[in-house]
CSV table of C-alpha atoms in Angstrom, one decimal:
chain,number,residue,atom,x,y,z
E,1,MET,CA,-37.5,183.1,-116.3
E,2,ALA,CA,-41.2,182.4,-115.2
E,3,TYR,CA,-42.0,179.3,-113.6
E,4,ALA,CA,-45.9,177.5,-113.4
E,5,GLY,CA,-46.7,178.5,-109.8
E,6,GLN,CA,-44.5,181.2,-109.5
E,7,VAL,CA,-46.0,184.5,-107.9
E,8,ILE,CA,-44.8,187.9,-108.4
E,9,GLU,CA,-46.1,191.2,-106.6
E,10,ASN,CA,-45.9,194.9,-107.6
E,11,PRO,CA,-45.8,196.8,-104.4
E,12,VAL,CA,-46.8,200.2,-106.6
E,13,SER,CA,-49.4,198.8,-108.6
E,14,GLY,CA,-50.9,196.1,-106.1
E,15,GLU,CA,-51.1,193.3,-108.5
E,16,ARG,CA,-50.1,189.7,-107.4
E,17,ILE,CA,-49.6,187.8,-110.4
E,18,THR,CA,-49.5,183.7,-110.6
E,19,PHE,CA,-48.0,182.1,-113.4
E,20,ASN,CA,-50.2,179.1,-114.0
E,21,LYS,CA,-49.1,178.1,-117.6
E,22,THR,CA,-46.1,179.7,-119.0
E,23,ALA,CA,-44.4,180.0,-122.6
E,24,ALA,CA,-42.0,176.9,-121.7
E,25,ASP,CA,-45.0,174.6,-120.6
E,26,THR,CA,-46.7,175.3,-123.9
E,27,ASN,CA,-44.1,175.7,-126.4
E,28,GLY,CA,-44.8,179.2,-126.5
E,29,GLU,CA,-48.3,178.9,-127.0
E,30,LEU,CA,-50.2,180.1,-124.3
E,31,LEU,CA,-49.4,182.3,-121.1
E,32,ALA,CA,-52.5,182.1,-118.3
E,33,ILE,CA,-52.3,183.6,-115.1
E,34,THR,CA,-54.2,184.7,-112.2
E,35,LEU,CA,-54.3,188.3,-112.0
E,36,GLU,CA,-55.1,189.6,-108.4
E,37,LEU,CA,-55.7,193.3,-107.2
E,38,SER,CA,-55.8,194.5,-104.2
E,39,PRO,CA,-58.0,197.3,-103.1
E,40,ASP,CA,-57.6,200.4,-104.8
E,41,GLY,CA,-54.8,198.9,-106.7
E,42,ALA,CA,-54.8,199.7,-110.7
E,43,VAL,CA,-52.8,198.5,-113.6
E,44,PRO,CA,-51.4,200.8,-116.2
E,45,VAL,CA,-53.5,201.2,-119.4
E,46,PHE,CA,-52.0,199.5,-122.5
E,47,THR,CA,-53.3,197.7,-126.0
E,48,CYS,CA,-52.0,194.5,-126.6
E,49,THR,CA,-50.5,194.7,-130.5
E,50,ARG,CA,-51.8,191.2,-131.0
E,51,ALA,CA,-55.0,192.3,-130.3
E,52,ARG,CA,-55.2,195.4,-132.3
E,53,ARG,CA,-55.3,192.8,-135.5
E,54,SER,CA,-58.6,191.9,-135.0
E,55,GLY,CA,-59.8,195.6,-133.1
E,56,SER,CA,-57.8,197.2,-130.7
E,57,ARG,CA,-59.5,197.6,-127.0
E,58,SER,CA,-57.8,199.6,-124.0
E,59,CYS,CA,-58.9,198.9,-120.3
E,60,LEU,CA,-57.7,200.6,-117.1
E,61,PHE,CA,-58.1,197.3,-114.7
E,62,GLN,CA,-58.6,199.3,-111.6
E,63,ASN,CA,-60.3,198.0,-108.2
E,64,ILE,CA,-62.2,200.4,-106.4
E,65,GLY,CA,-63.6,197.9,-103.7
E,66,ASP,CA,-63.0,196.6,-100.4
E,67,GLU,CA,-61.5,193.1,-101.6
E,68,PRO,CA,-59.1,191.9,-103.7
E,69,VAL,CA,-60.4,191.4,-107.5
E,70,VAL,CA,-59.3,188.6,-109.2
E,71,ALA,CA,-59.2,187.9,-113.2
E,72,ASN,CA,-58.0,184.8,-115.0
E,73,VAL,CA,-55.7,186.1,-118.1
E,74,GLU,CA,-54.8,184.0,-121.1
E,75,VAL,CA,-52.3,185.5,-123.5
E,76,ARG,CA,-52.1,183.8,-127.0
E,77,PRO,CA,-49.4,183.5,-128.1
E,78,ALA,CA,-47.7,184.1,-125.1
E,79,GLY,CA,-44.7,186.1,-126.5
E,80,ARG,CA,-42.5,187.8,-124.1
E,81,MET,CA,-45.6,188.7,-121.9
E,82,GLU,CA,-44.3,186.9,-118.6
E,83,GLU,CA,-40.7,189.2,-118.9
E,84,LEU,CA,-42.7,192.0,-119.2
E,85,PHE,CA,-44.4,191.0,-115.9
E,86,GLU,CA,-41.5,190.4,-114.4
E,87,THR,CA,-39.8,193.3,-115.7
E,88,THR,CA,-42.8,195.6,-114.6
E,89,VAL,CA,-42.3,194.5,-111.0
E,90,GLU,CA,-38.6,194.8,-110.9
E,91,LEU,CA,-38.9,198.4,-111.7
E,92,ALA,CA,-41.3,199.1,-109.2
E,93,GLU,CA,-39.3,196.9,-106.7
E,94,GLU,CA,-36.1,199.3,-107.5
E,95,GLY,CA,-38.6,202.5,-107.5
E,96,ARG,CA,-37.7,203.5,-111.1
E,97,THR,CA,-42.0,203.8,-111.2
E,98,ASN,CA,-44.3,206.4,-110.6
E,99,LYS,CA,-47.0,206.3,-108.1
E,100,LYS,CA,-49.2,204.9,-110.6
E,101,GLY,CA,-46.8,202.0,-111.5
E,102,MET,CA,-45.8,203.4,-114.6
E,103,PRO,CA,-41.6,203.3,-115.6
E,104,LYS,CA,-40.3,206.4,-115.3
E,105,PRO,CA,-39.3,208.4,-118.6
E,106,LEU,CA,-35.9,206.8,-119.6
E,107,ASP,CA,-37.3,203.2,-118.4
E,108,PHE,CA,-40.4,203.7,-119.8
E,109,ALA,CA,-38.7,204.5,-123.5
E,110,ILE,CA,-36.7,201.5,-123.7
E,111,PHE,CA,-39.5,199.5,-121.9
E,112,THR,CA,-41.7,200.4,-124.7
E,113,LYS,CA,-38.8,199.6,-127.4
E,114,GLU,CA,-38.6,196.5,-126.0
E,115,PHE,CA,-41.7,195.0,-126.1
E,116,ARG,CA,-42.8,196.8,-128.9
E,117,ASN,CA,-44.4,193.6,-130.0
E,118,GLU,CA,-46.4,193.2,-126.9
E,119,VAL,CA,-48.4,196.1,-125.8
E,120,VAL,CA,-48.6,199.5,-126.7
E,121,GLY,CA,-50.0,202.7,-125.3
E,122,ALA,CA,-53.3,203.4,-125.5
E,123,PHE,CA,-52.7,206.9,-127.1
E,124,PRO,CA,-51.2,208.6,-129.5
E,125,PRO,CA,-51.0,206.3,-132.6
E,126,VAL,CA,-48.1,204.1,-132.5
E,127,TRP,CA,-45.8,206.0,-135.0
E,128,VAL,CA,-46.4,209.3,-132.9
E,129,GLN,CA,-45.2,207.5,-129.6
E,130,ARG,CA,-42.3,205.7,-131.4
E,131,ALA,CA,-41.0,208.9,-132.6
E,132,THR,CA,-41.7,210.9,-129.6
E,133,LEU,CA,-39.8,208.4,-127.6
E,134,ALA,CA,-36.6,208.0,-129.7
E,135,PRO,CA,-34.8,210.6,-128.2
E,136,LEU,CA,-35.2,209.1,-124.6
E,137,VAL,CA,-34.7,205.7,-126.2
E,138,ALA,CA,-31.1,206.5,-127.0
E,139,ILE,CA,-30.3,208.7,-123.7
E,140,ALA,CA,-31.7,205.3,-121.7
E,141,GLU,CA,-29.3,202.9,-123.8
E,142,LEU,CA,-26.5,205.8,-123.3
E,143,ARG,CA,-26.9,205.1,-119.5
E,144,GLY,CA,-27.1,201.5,-119.6
E,145,HIS,CA,-31.1,201.0,-119.3
E,146,GLY,CA,-31.2,198.7,-121.7
E,147,ASP,CA,-28.8,196.4,-119.6
E,148,ARG,CA,-31.7,194.3,-118.1
E,149,TYR,CA,-33.2,193.5,-121.6
E,150,GLN,CA,-30.3,191.2,-123.0
E,151,PRO,CA,-31.0,188.1,-124.3
E,152,LEU,CA,-31.4,185.3,-121.3
E,153,ARG,CA,-33.3,182.6,-122.5
E,154,PRO,CA,-34.9,182.0,-125.7
E,155,ARG,CA,-37.8,183.9,-127.1
E,156,TYR,CA,-41.2,182.5,-128.0
E,157,ALA,CA,-42.7,184.1,-130.8
């Protein structure tokens, strides 16, 4: 469970996240983080599902400079984004991502299922993503990849 002041670092993508306000601090209304990206670091492309309701945007947040880049990010409502960030870092630390920081296929399939209310891939259409990944989700669940996602704390809407 994330807490204000906690810092997590992704050794693969080069991102460092500082939790400023968490879902627990704001009764699920807000997650505020500071995202620092090292030189040559990059964060994978995702589209926020909550943003899709008012017009979807996708971007690759990449640092091509020589100095770290800092962005202040707010997510409203917080949903499970802090858990998503923590899981991404854990997967990278366990060597379960590719060199761009994306979870490997079985982990990716179960990750996208678990966090389907938070993010989706930028393309293809969501229904195609879910249909294509369904067989991998089944295999991942059989192999225990879903165990990390068992509820450990209350969820915020």
